[in-house]
Amino acid sequence: MTTAEFIRSGWSWGGATLPIAAAALLAYLVLYRGTRRWPWFAAALGVVVLTLTSPLNALADGYLFSAHMVQHILLLLVAPALLLLALPRTVSLALRPRWLGRPWVGWIAGVGTMWLWHAPSLCNAAVTSRPIHALQTCSLLLLGTMFWRQTLAPREAERLSPPVAVAYLGGACLACSVLGIVLTFSPVTVCSIYAAPVVDRLGLGSLVDSRWGLSPQRDQQIGGLLMWVPMCLIYLGAILAQVARWFAEAPRPSGVEI
Amino acid sequence: MSQSPAKPGELAPHRIPVEALALGLASGSAATAPGHDAPLLAGLWSPVRREHWTMKWLSTVDHKQIGMLYLVTALGFFVIGGVEALLIRLQLAGPNLHLLQPDTYNVVFTMHGTTMIFLVAMPALFGLANYVVPLQIGARDMAFPRLNAFSFWLVPFGGLLLHFSFLTGGAPAVGWFAYAPLSETPYTSSSSVDYWALALLVLGIGSVGTSINLIATVLTQRAPNLTLRRLPLFTWMMFVDSFLVIFAIPVLNAALVMLLIDRQLNTHFFLPPGGGTPLLWQHIFWAFGHPEVYIVALPAFGILSEIIPVFARKPIFGYEFVAGSTVAIAFLSLLVWAHHMFTVGLGHAVDLFFVAASMLIAVPTGVKVLAWSATLVGGRIRFDVPMLFCLAALVQFLLAGLTGVSLASAALDWQTKNSYFLVAHFHFVFVGLIVFAILGAVHYWFPKMSGRMLCERLGKWTFWLMTLGFNLTFIIQHFLGLAGMPRRVFTYADLPGWGWMNMVSTVGAFLMGVASLLFVWNLGRSLLRGRVAGDNPWRAWTLEWACPSPPPPENFTSLPPIHSRRPLWDDAHPDQPDPVVGTHGALDTYVPERNQTAIIAFIFSESAFFGVLILTYLYYNATPPAGPSAHDLNVLKTGLFSLGLIASSFTLWLAEKNLTRGRLGSMRFWLAATVALGAVFLFGQASEYATLFQSGVGVSSNLFATTFFTLTGFHGLHVAVGLIALMVMLGLALAGDFKSAHPPALKAVGYYWHFVDVVWIVVFSAVYVLPRLR
Amino acid sequence: MPATSPALTYFGAVLKVFDPHSPQARAIFHLGIETSVVLAMIFALVAGLILYALMRFRWREGEPEPRQLAGNRTIELIWTAIPCVIVAGLFALTARTMTVSDPPPAPAPDLIVTGHQWWWEARYPKTGVVAANEIHIPVGRALSVRLESNDVLHEFWVPQLARKIATVPGHPNHIWIEADHPGTYLGICSEFCGTEHAWMHFLIVAQTPADYAAWESAQLRTARLPQTALALQGHALFLQMSCASCHAVNGTAAHAQVGPDLTHFASRRQLGAGIVANTPANLRRWLADPQQVKPGVKMPNFKFTDEQLAQFVAYLGTLR
């Protein structure tokens, strides 16, 4: 098939995604009725729905490692951030037990989940096994939210102060860069399932390989590069937002000499 | 001048004595006469009292004197590097000249590049930082004055080591980035490259030391009301720059260490016959090399951000954006290195990502250029010499930045890289921006350092000759590159136009030489006979201008009130002060403990070093090599010894806990246990090595052995150093020290020791565990 | 050489990067023009702003301090957003140019170029032609070239025809080489590779298909025994001395590939990778002491006698 045909036909509307998204939207509108932040929620849902139903999903399902990487980035970094921004500013996200709310826990959640899902056995399992794939999707969303909670929690008091947030985000950028470097330059295939899809369910084999010129090596390279440069740019954007927030803090009214 | 300088010993009525300045540092600084009796020369020469002035300068730990030592050293090496540049231009003045033999020419351009970057630019900029940063933050000295002195003396020593190679068979002739395989033994058998690598290692250690010192200083030595968001931009940029240094230099160190191991121990990190690849050298070197150019550019940006507002008589346009863009540049500079490798064949996918990142870095850089330009709009611009240099630097950097964007485009780089177009671009950055900024900075801060003004007339002559000479030299080189002239060639064919263009460039270079001579003459003359400067000759607004020129040893006896970024402006214009900024953030008043700050910064830098070694190990062992492999290692035995190491972290934690509880006996016990467990671990490593040696596996057996021994060897070295530190602690504890409950020293050593353990966990997983999972 | 348009020159020098003679070089050239225009406009704008400010806002005697404007957020956001757009545009243009000027290689190369310290080896695997420093190509047909190195890093750059590309030992690279018109194009090594990096030139000689075919068949002929006595003596000397330990001459017992293949040495225009023209006088100087002509070259000084020199020159002159 051609690229255009694929883009038209590669959508997967069945499955649990749409019902769950609809339920989430309902829950949000009920819980936070009247909030002006609903466009953020719509965006978050849009990202999740598109990630899981668009042709991107079809590609990530055993064909292209780089497509799977795009999904990861959207589910771990983009959707959770949008979700947190959608919460009204008064919502408290204090966690029980308390240590779950510590910065290092959030950091390890966000960084660790990316590393974990690229362990070869887990990476392959997420493609071949439906339950593990669902687990992967949920864990990315959940742990991504835990990661972003440190810097995007609705309440100012529950957030890291900007300089600490810069170190938090910078460290995450470095950690993911290392994984990106490993994937880009690795002489061996990390996620072997993508090197030779077992069943060419959608007949995309020739499209991907010959028309788009994406051999398994190049595919893994692009996947690694996506985790490296664009992902770091997302972190950098967040860092700059923190710097802006830091400098924008309004001065206290005079009388308090600091 | 609107504020009257306070007489020595008196406080001007509106000034507040600052108690927090009594930080009890800086032992052994220059002889302290009360106030200053010989006001003009006090900062430079004290009347001969107990020590001769040479000994005073050799043993000083005062940041001001160390700063000046850096600048003088840089000047000396600038002369050497400049002569090398003139030799290059003489040889290239016409086609087919034979002034220099090819090998001599190759030595000259290698030494020119290495000298100018590592012995001129970095020392000069860090020297300026050394002098200015403590003054700008109202501090008495740097956080670690003795570390400061040590870091300085590594510069002349490193320079000596580098130049010693001239006497031992020849200086290096491999280019300042020493690409493998040319820099490897089969192609360069003399010890030149070894001296080069060792010298750079020495210099790098000094740079990391200075940067850790700067980070600790800015975080812990600020005057009480000088919050982080009120930092002058030069200090802010040096602060951010220091993070780049402590990350990038260890990456270079890893590369140098691997090259030395290749050359001395017959291994093949970068040689294809043994399984290595020359591309790995390029990746690691440029992962250092690109941040390096920002390491030298950021201070220049800081200088421009100080001088341009003062001489335009208004604040910098968009302080927050200039400060924020610095953070963006620092992060992005770590993401762009492969744009030095566009022609090496990494593949379009890789190339394109680096095109994107490299072009993106132009955005925050552009924000700065526009900020400086906008600062001029609406000002009352004075064309004093510091401003002239900075204005030229601004326009020249504008051009450099734009040619940089063209080089960021891989397709264009495919034509212009390694040609004189590239040479022109980076000289527009290094000379057009950085040298001009340094010249501006010297003219700006010289009055503060010496108490005298530089001669304005000589300064203007220097400026015009330098600007004319510089542009004559390098603008035409853009066209030489487009005409097809490659870089690093000792001569060229008599193609039409090439001779003329090169001649113009050579003439320009000699004009720069004359300007440099004028500058040195100005320095000497003004030191002796310059006009007296006073505290604030430029009517500037940051704290370094709130003390006498030159400052007394303790810098400040009192400070003006600090509520904004320009305390002296507020002082002089109480009717229209700057808006109050940076008040109620938690971190604005938080002062971390300086030893912990330093050790955390050091840990960060060592992580970069180990990161490179670990990635190299993983890369070369991704497919099991022929010969010895990880399966020849004894997982169980080493695992056991590793448990010992991990246990030692636990015992050290117990020791710290006991110390805070005042139980010194238990603390000594647990400390001794830590030392013992650490020694056991090292013993285990030694026995693993012994087993391997006995079965004939040496460092040069194959790439597995090479990477294994290098990685675990350096880790073992770090353990050994940690053990020495722990034993010192134990010795002090046994001698009855540690009376107070929270000694920072033990905590700092503790952090280091835990770090070493964490590194081992990663190394053990990668080397011993991972292969068995496959 | 015939050209479609006059080349851009500066100070009399041809700006070869702006003088493309192939589709690949032309793609890069167009990008270069587009980029230069954009960048020049930015320079003019900003430098103009600076110059304007310097003239309009000079300090004049007696004037008070100016209005202390600290910034303007709107302006900041605008001049951050606009460069992002420009960068995005340049990125897109770059991506397109990269694809056009550097397509993926053919499955099998037409030409294998190997960099040596300090000469270029060229082999045509499909025909068996072996050349050194002078590479002939037919006009209008793109050749897929594989590039390797025998020792250190080198870089293959012929600006009028193609991008530059490094030769990395252990890591073969590929470019396409093509010329629109017949002509001789100078190429150089642009990665510092040691003592004589400056004299590692090569020539790309683009010929009409007919001329190229003639050249190719001439190159495939083995060397015939020379006719004159002097040349015959040179031939004997060649095999007797250690010449054969480095150089190959097809049709003789000399097969070594350490130095350049000399089978058709006399057909080349240059000697020593471009350091001098290939004339009998220069050849004699070279053989008398290669180190005098090209210091550091790997060929030692054999201290031949005058008589031997004459014999060699005569013999090598027959290797057409």
PDB file of N, CA, C and O in Angstrom, chain A residues 161 163 170 182 185 187-188 221-222 225-226 228-230 232-233 236 239-240 243 246-247 249-252 257-258, chain B residues 225 228-230 283 319-320 323-324 331-332 335 337 346 349-350 353-354 360 563 565 580 584 587 615 619 622-623:
ATOM      1  N   SER A 161      10.945  24.409  44.210  1.00  0.00           N
ATOM      2  CA  SER A 161      11.309  25.789  43.872  1.00  0.00           C
ATOM      3  C   SER A 161      12.090  25.770  42.564  1.00  0.00           C
ATOM      4  O   SER A 161      12.780  24.794  42.268  1.00  0.00           O
ATOM      5  N   PRO A 163      14.920  26.838  41.063  1.00  0.00           N
ATOM      6  CA  PRO A 163      16.289  26.346  40.837  1.00  0.00           C
ATOM      7  C   PRO A 163      16.399  24.843  41.047  1.00  0.00           C
ATOM      8  O   PRO A 163      17.099  24.157  40.298  1.00  0.00           O
ATOM      9  N   GLY A 170      16.956  18.952  34.537  1.00  0.00           N
ATOM     10  CA  GLY A 170      18.241  18.784  33.842  1.00  0.00           C
ATOM     11  C   GLY A 170      18.791  17.384  34.040  1.00  0.00           C
ATOM     12  O   GLY A 170      19.308  16.764  33.112  1.00  0.00           O
ATOM     13  N   VAL A 182      22.879   5.451  23.910  1.00  0.00           N
ATOM     14  CA  VAL A 182      23.068   3.999  23.805  1.00  0.00           C
ATOM     15  C   VAL A 182      22.271   3.444  22.631  1.00  0.00           C
ATOM     16  O   VAL A 182      22.776   2.673  21.817  1.00  0.00           O
ATOM     17  N   PHE A 185      23.694   4.602  19.013  1.00  0.00           N
ATOM     18  CA  PHE A 185      24.966   4.082  18.533  1.00  0.00           C
ATOM     19  C   PHE A 185      25.173   2.603  18.819  1.00  0.00           C
ATOM     20  O   PHE A 185      26.238   2.072  18.535  1.00  0.00           O
ATOM     21  N   PRO A 187      25.585  -1.096  18.455  1.00  0.00           N
ATOM     22  CA  PRO A 187      25.797  -1.961  17.293  1.00  0.00           C
ATOM     23  C   PRO A 187      24.826  -3.135  17.256  1.00  0.00           C
ATOM     24  O   PRO A 187      24.708  -3.788  16.229  1.00  0.00           O
ATOM     25  N   VAL A 188      24.135  -3.394  18.382  1.00  0.00           N
ATOM     26  CA  VAL A 188      23.204  -4.529  18.394  1.00  0.00           C
ATOM     27  C   VAL A 188      21.783  -3.997  18.496  1.00  0.00           C
ATOM     28  O   VAL A 188      21.544  -2.880  18.942  1.00  0.00           O
ATOM     29  N   GLN A 221      18.238   3.737  15.213  1.00  0.00           N
ATOM     30  CA  GLN A 221      18.991   4.984  15.312  1.00  0.00           C
ATOM     31  C   GLN A 221      18.046   6.165  15.512  1.00  0.00           C
ATOM     32  O   GLN A 221      18.230   7.005  16.389  1.00  0.00           O
ATOM     33  N   ILE A 222      16.996   6.203  14.694  1.00  0.00           N
ATOM     34  CA  ILE A 222      16.049   7.307  14.799  1.00  0.00           C
ATOM     35  C   ILE A 222      15.348   7.264  16.150  1.00  0.00           C
ATOM     36  O   ILE A 222      15.114   8.294  16.787  1.00  0.00           O
ATOM     37  N   LEU A 225      17.655   8.696  18.612  1.00  0.00           N
ATOM     38  CA  LEU A 225      17.775  10.134  18.424  1.00  0.00           C
ATOM     39  C   LEU A 225      16.544  10.856  18.947  1.00  0.00           C
ATOM     40  O   LEU A 225      16.646  11.945  19.525  1.00  0.00           O
ATOM     41  N   LEU A 226      15.360  10.243  18.762  1.00  0.00           N
ATOM     42  CA  LEU A 226      14.135  10.872  19.267  1.00  0.00           C
ATOM     43  C   LEU A 226      14.180  10.977  20.779  1.00  0.00           C
ATOM     44  O   LEU A 226      13.757  11.980  21.358  1.00  0.00           O
ATOM     45  N   TRP A 228      16.749  11.286  22.449  1.00  0.00           N
ATOM     46  CA  TRP A 228      17.867  12.136  22.823  1.00  0.00           C
ATOM     47  C   TRP A 228      17.531  13.608  22.593  1.00  0.00           C
ATOM     48  O   TRP A 228      17.432  14.377  23.543  1.00  0.00           O
ATOM     49  N   VAL A 229      17.375  13.989  21.339  1.00  0.00           N
ATOM     50  CA  VAL A 229      17.233  15.415  21.051  1.00  0.00           C
ATOM     51  C   VAL A 229      15.832  15.965  21.343  1.00  0.00           C
ATOM     52  O   VAL A 229      15.698  16.855  22.179  1.00  0.00           O
ATOM     53  N   PRO A 230      14.772  15.442  20.724  1.00  0.00           N
ATOM     54  CA  PRO A 230      13.459  16.033  20.996  1.00  0.00           C
ATOM     55  C   PRO A 230      13.054  15.909  22.462  1.00  0.00           C
ATOM     56  O   PRO A 230      12.480  16.837  23.037  1.00  0.00           O
ATOM     57  N   CYS A 232      14.979  15.853  25.063  1.00  0.00           N
ATOM     58  CA  CYS A 232      15.708  16.860  25.826  1.00  0.00           C
ATOM     59  C   CYS A 232      15.151  18.245  25.559  1.00  0.00           C
ATOM     60  O   CYS A 232      15.150  19.097  26.458  1.00  0.00           O
ATOM     61  N   LEU A 233      14.671  18.479  24.349  1.00  0.00           N
ATOM     62  CA  LEU A 233      14.104  19.789  24.066  1.00  0.00           C
ATOM     63  C   LEU A 233      12.834  20.014  24.884  1.00  0.00           C
ATOM     64  O   LEU A 233      12.558  21.128  25.336  1.00  0.00           O
ATOM     65  N   LEU A 236      14.024  20.861  28.186  1.00  0.00           N
ATOM     66  CA  LEU A 236      14.579  22.209  28.149  1.00  0.00           C
ATOM     67  C   LEU A 236      13.474  23.248  28.176  1.00  0.00           C
ATOM     68  O   LEU A 236      13.572  24.270  28.858  1.00  0.00           O
ATOM     69  N   ILE A 239      12.442  23.524  31.603  1.00  0.00           N
ATOM     70  CA  ILE A 239      13.449  24.254  32.380  1.00  0.00           C
ATOM     71  C   ILE A 239      13.293  25.748  32.175  1.00  0.00           C
ATOM     72  O   ILE A 239      13.322  26.538  33.131  1.00  0.00           O
ATOM     73  N   LEU A 240      13.115  26.150  30.918  1.00  0.00           N
ATOM     74  CA  LEU A 240      12.979  27.582  30.647  1.00  0.00           C
ATOM     75  C   LEU A 240      11.708  28.138  31.280  1.00  0.00           C
ATOM     76  O   LEU A 240      11.694  29.280  31.763  1.00  0.00           O
ATOM     77  N   VAL A 243      12.643  28.822  34.768  1.00  0.00           N
ATOM     78  CA  VAL A 243      13.454  30.035  34.877  1.00  0.00           C
ATOM     79  C   VAL A 243      12.566  31.261  34.751  1.00  0.00           C
ATOM     80  O   VAL A 243      12.693  32.230  35.512  1.00  0.00           O
ATOM     81  N   TRP A 246      10.719  31.749  37.884  1.00  0.00           N
ATOM     82  CA  TRP A 246      11.610  32.245  38.931  1.00  0.00           C
ATOM     83  C   TRP A 246      11.782  33.753  38.837  1.00  0.00           C
ATOM     84  O   TRP A 246      11.713  34.474  39.835  1.00  0.00           O
ATOM     85  N   PHE A 247      12.013  34.226  37.635  1.00  0.00           N
ATOM     86  CA  PHE A 247      12.245  35.652  37.484  1.00  0.00           C
ATOM     87  C   PHE A 247      10.968  36.465  37.519  1.00  0.00           C
ATOM     88  O   PHE A 247      10.998  37.668  37.730  1.00  0.00           O
ATOM     89  N   GLU A 249       8.494  36.160  39.644  1.00  0.00           N
ATOM     90  CA  GLU A 249       7.850  36.308  40.946  1.00  0.00           C
ATOM     91  C   GLU A 249       7.803  37.771  41.327  1.00  0.00           C
ATOM     92  O   GLU A 249       8.828  38.436  41.394  1.00  0.00           O
ATOM     93  N   ALA A 250       6.589  38.202  41.608  1.00  0.00           N
ATOM     94  CA  ALA A 250       6.403  39.624  41.845  1.00  0.00           C
ATOM     95  C   ALA A 250       7.082  40.031  43.141  1.00  0.00           C
ATOM     96  O   ALA A 250       7.093  39.279  44.100  1.00  0.00           O
ATOM     97  N   PRO A 251       7.654  41.214  43.176  1.00  0.00           N
ATOM     98  CA  PRO A 251       8.302  41.660  44.413  1.00  0.00           C
ATOM     99  C   PRO A 251       7.271  41.875  45.513  1.00  0.00           C
ATOM    100  O   PRO A 251       6.133  42.234  45.241  1.00  0.00           O
ATOM    101  N   ARG A 252       7.705  41.580  46.733  1.00  0.00           N
ATOM    102  CA  ARG A 252       6.827  41.821  47.875  1.00  0.00           C
ATOM    103  C   ARG A 252       6.584  43.307  48.019  1.00  0.00           C
ATOM    104  O   ARG A 252       7.468  44.106  47.719  1.00  0.00           O
ATOM    105  N   GLU A 257      11.895  44.091  54.478  1.00  0.00           N
ATOM    106  CA  GLU A 257      13.257  44.266  53.975  1.00  0.00           C
ATOM    107  C   GLU A 257      13.949  42.913  53.892  1.00  0.00           C
ATOM    108  O   GLU A 257      14.255  42.282  54.885  1.00  0.00           O
ATOM    109  N   ILE A 258      14.162  42.451  52.691  1.00  0.00           N
ATOM    110  CA  ILE A 258      14.867  41.182  52.566  1.00  0.00           C
ATOM    111  C   ILE A 258      16.121  41.401  51.727  1.00  0.00           C
ATOM    112  O   ILE A 258      16.036  41.901  50.634  1.00  0.00           O
TER     113      ILE A 258
ATOM    114  N   ASN B 225      22.099  40.253  51.401  1.00  0.00           N
ATOM    115  CA  ASN B 225      20.934  40.661  50.606  1.00  0.00           C
ATOM    116  C   ASN B 225      21.124  40.443  49.123  1.00  0.00           C
ATOM    117  O   ASN B 225      20.246  40.767  48.337  1.00  0.00           O
ATOM    118  N   LEU B 228      20.092  35.358  44.607  1.00  0.00           N
ATOM    119  CA  LEU B 228      20.536  34.807  43.323  1.00  0.00           C
ATOM    120  C   LEU B 228      19.981  35.581  42.138  1.00  0.00           C
ATOM    121  O   LEU B 228      20.620  35.692  41.093  1.00  0.00           O
ATOM    122  N   ARG B 229      18.781  36.129  42.307  1.00  0.00           N
ATOM    123  CA  ARG B 229      18.180  36.839  41.178  1.00  0.00           C
ATOM    124  C   ARG B 229      18.654  38.275  41.063  1.00  0.00           C
ATOM    125  O   ARG B 229      18.208  39.009  40.187  1.00  0.00           O
ATOM    126  N   ARG B 230      19.552  38.646  41.998  1.00  0.00           N
ATOM    127  CA  ARG B 230      20.126  39.992  41.890  1.00  0.00           C
ATOM    128  C   ARG B 230      21.561  39.943  41.398  1.00  0.00           C
ATOM    129  O   ARG B 230      22.251  40.944  41.404  1.00  0.00           O
ATOM    130  N   HIS B 283      33.657  11.547  18.798  1.00  0.00           N
ATOM    131  CA  HIS B 283      32.452  11.739  19.616  1.00  0.00           C
ATOM    132  C   HIS B 283      32.812  12.264  20.989  1.00  0.00           C
ATOM    133  O   HIS B 283      32.245  13.242  21.474  1.00  0.00           O
ATOM    134  N   TYR B 319      16.918  41.595  31.461  1.00  0.00           N
ATOM    135  CA  TYR B 319      17.838  40.799  32.279  1.00  0.00           C
ATOM    136  C   TYR B 319      17.399  39.337  32.351  1.00  0.00           C
ATOM    137  O   TYR B 319      18.207  38.425  32.170  1.00  0.00           O
ATOM    138  N   GLU B 320      16.073  39.130  32.590  1.00  0.00           N
ATOM    139  CA  GLU B 320      15.602  37.751  32.785  1.00  0.00           C
ATOM    140  C   GLU B 320      15.814  36.924  31.532  1.00  0.00           C
ATOM    141  O   GLU B 320      16.144  35.745  31.600  1.00  0.00           O
ATOM    142  N   ALA B 323      19.533  36.162  31.259  1.00  0.00           N
ATOM    143  CA  ALA B 323      19.904  35.125  32.214  1.00  0.00           C
ATOM    144  C   ALA B 323      19.319  33.782  31.807  1.00  0.00           C
ATOM    145  O   ALA B 323      19.998  32.754  31.858  1.00  0.00           O
ATOM    146  N   GLY B 324      18.045  33.787  31.396  1.00  0.00           N
ATOM    147  CA  GLY B 324      17.403  32.537  30.995  1.00  0.00           C
ATOM    148  C   GLY B 324      18.021  31.948  29.753  1.00  0.00           C
ATOM    149  O   GLY B 324      18.232  30.731  29.655  1.00  0.00           O
ATOM    150  N   PHE B 331      22.463  24.193  28.318  1.00  0.00           N
ATOM    151  CA  PHE B 331      21.908  22.869  28.066  1.00  0.00           C
ATOM    152  C   PHE B 331      22.051  22.473  26.603  1.00  0.00           C
ATOM    153  O   PHE B 331      22.456  21.356  26.276  1.00  0.00           O
ATOM    154  N   LEU B 332      21.709  23.391  25.709  1.00  0.00           N
ATOM    155  CA  LEU B 332      21.765  23.049  24.290  1.00  0.00           C
ATOM    156  C   LEU B 332      23.185  22.728  23.845  1.00  0.00           C
ATOM    157  O   LEU B 332      23.391  21.898  22.959  1.00  0.00           O
ATOM    158  N   LEU B 335      24.067  19.284  23.433  1.00  0.00           N
ATOM    159  CA  LEU B 335      23.282  18.465  22.506  1.00  0.00           C
ATOM    160  C   LEU B 335      23.712  18.618  21.061  1.00  0.00           C
ATOM    161  O   LEU B 335      23.032  18.145  20.177  1.00  0.00           O
ATOM    162  N   TRP B 337      27.094  18.375  19.637  1.00  0.00           N
ATOM    163  CA  TRP B 337      28.475  18.144  19.239  1.00  0.00           C
ATOM    164  C   TRP B 337      28.676  17.511  17.876  1.00  0.00           C
ATOM    165  O   TRP B 337      29.700  17.723  17.236  1.00  0.00           O
ATOM    166  N   LEU B 346      27.900   9.795   9.541  1.00  0.00           N
ATOM    167  CA  LEU B 346      27.089   9.202  10.606  1.00  0.00           C
ATOM    168  C   LEU B 346      25.716   8.805  10.098  1.00  0.00           C
ATOM    169  O   LEU B 346      24.976   8.125  10.780  1.00  0.00           O
ATOM    170  N   ALA B 349      20.071  10.648   9.267  1.00  0.00           N
ATOM    171  CA  ALA B 349      19.183  10.741  10.433  1.00  0.00           C
ATOM    172  C   ALA B 349      19.903  11.433  11.584  1.00  0.00           C
ATOM    173  O   ALA B 349      19.405  12.396  12.167  1.00  0.00           O
ATOM    174  N   VAL B 350      21.065  10.929  11.909  1.00  0.00           N
ATOM    175  CA  VAL B 350      21.843  11.535  12.992  1.00  0.00           C
ATOM    176  C   VAL B 350      22.169  12.981  12.641  1.00  0.00           C
ATOM    177  O   VAL B 350      21.984  13.892  13.446  1.00  0.00           O
ATOM    178  N   PHE B 353      19.213  15.491  13.194  1.00  0.00           N
ATOM    179  CA  PHE B 353      18.905  15.865  14.576  1.00  0.00           C
ATOM    180  C   PHE B 353      19.880  16.917  15.076  1.00  0.00           C
ATOM    181  O   PHE B 353      19.512  17.841  15.795  1.00  0.00           O
ATOM    182  N   PHE B 354      21.148  16.755  14.682  1.00  0.00           N
ATOM    183  CA  PHE B 354      22.121  17.732  15.140  1.00  0.00           C
ATOM    184  C   PHE B 354      22.024  19.038  14.381  1.00  0.00           C
ATOM    185  O   PHE B 354      22.390  20.089  14.914  1.00  0.00           O
ATOM    186  N   LEU B 360      18.913  25.521  16.587  1.00  0.00           N
ATOM    187  CA  LEU B 360      18.127  26.032  17.710  1.00  0.00           C
ATOM    188  C   LEU B 360      18.958  26.868  18.656  1.00  0.00           C
ATOM    189  O   LEU B 360      18.475  27.829  19.249  1.00  0.00           O
ATOM    190  N   HIS B 563      18.934  46.037  47.252  1.00  0.00           N
ATOM    191  CA  HIS B 563      17.540  45.625  47.047  1.00  0.00           C
ATOM    192  C   HIS B 563      17.264  45.250  45.603  1.00  0.00           C
ATOM    193  O   HIS B 563      16.203  44.755  45.275  1.00  0.00           O
ATOM    194  N   ARG B 565      19.277  44.802  41.369  1.00  0.00           N
ATOM    195  CA  ARG B 565      20.476  44.353  40.680  1.00  0.00           C
ATOM    196  C   ARG B 565      21.534  45.428  40.560  1.00  0.00           C
ATOM    197  O   ARG B 565      22.651  45.147  40.172  1.00  0.00           O
ATOM    198  N   VAL B 580      12.534  46.517  43.070  1.00  0.00           N
ATOM    199  CA  VAL B 580      13.084  45.475  43.941  1.00  0.00           C
ATOM    200  C   VAL B 580      12.827  44.116  43.292  1.00  0.00           C
ATOM    201  O   VAL B 580      11.722  43.828  42.853  1.00  0.00           O
ATOM    202  N   HIS B 584      11.423  36.820  47.539  1.00  0.00           N
ATOM    203  CA  HIS B 584      10.851  35.847  48.471  1.00  0.00           C
ATOM    204  C   HIS B 584      10.947  34.398  48.030  1.00  0.00           C
ATOM    205  O   HIS B 584      10.214  33.566  48.497  1.00  0.00           O
ATOM    206  N   LEU B 587      15.046  29.764  47.912  1.00  0.00           N
ATOM    207  CA  LEU B 587      16.463  29.570  47.676  1.00  0.00           C
ATOM    208  C   LEU B 587      17.251  30.863  47.702  1.00  0.00           C
ATOM    209  O   LEU B 587      18.471  30.847  47.743  1.00  0.00           O
ATOM    210  N   LEU B 615      29.969   4.058  28.957  1.00  0.00           N
ATOM    211  CA  LEU B 615      29.400   3.990  27.609  1.00  0.00           C
ATOM    212  C   LEU B 615      30.389   3.352  26.646  1.00  0.00           C
ATOM    213  O   LEU B 615      30.012   2.563  25.769  1.00  0.00           O
ATOM    214  N   TYR B 619      29.701   0.045  24.496  1.00  0.00           N
ATOM    215  CA  TYR B 619      29.782   0.072  23.042  1.00  0.00           C
ATOM    216  C   TYR B 619      30.684  -1.032  22.508  1.00  0.00           C
ATOM    217  O   TYR B 619      30.341  -1.752  21.579  1.00  0.00           O
ATOM    218  N   ALA B 622      29.146  -4.662  23.235  1.00  0.00           N
ATOM    219  CA  ALA B 622      27.759  -4.961  22.866  1.00  0.00           C
ATOM    220  C   ALA B 622      27.686  -6.322  22.190  1.00  0.00           C
ATOM    221  O   ALA B 622      26.797  -7.118  22.441  1.00  0.00           O
ATOM    222  N   THR B 623      28.634  -6.587  21.292  1.00  0.00           N
ATOM    223  CA  THR B 623      28.769  -7.944  20.763  1.00  0.00           C
ATOM    224  C   THR B 623      30.035  -8.520  21.377  1.00  0.00           C
ATOM    225  O   THR B 623      31.088  -7.898  21.313  1.00  0.00           O
TER     226      THR B 623
END
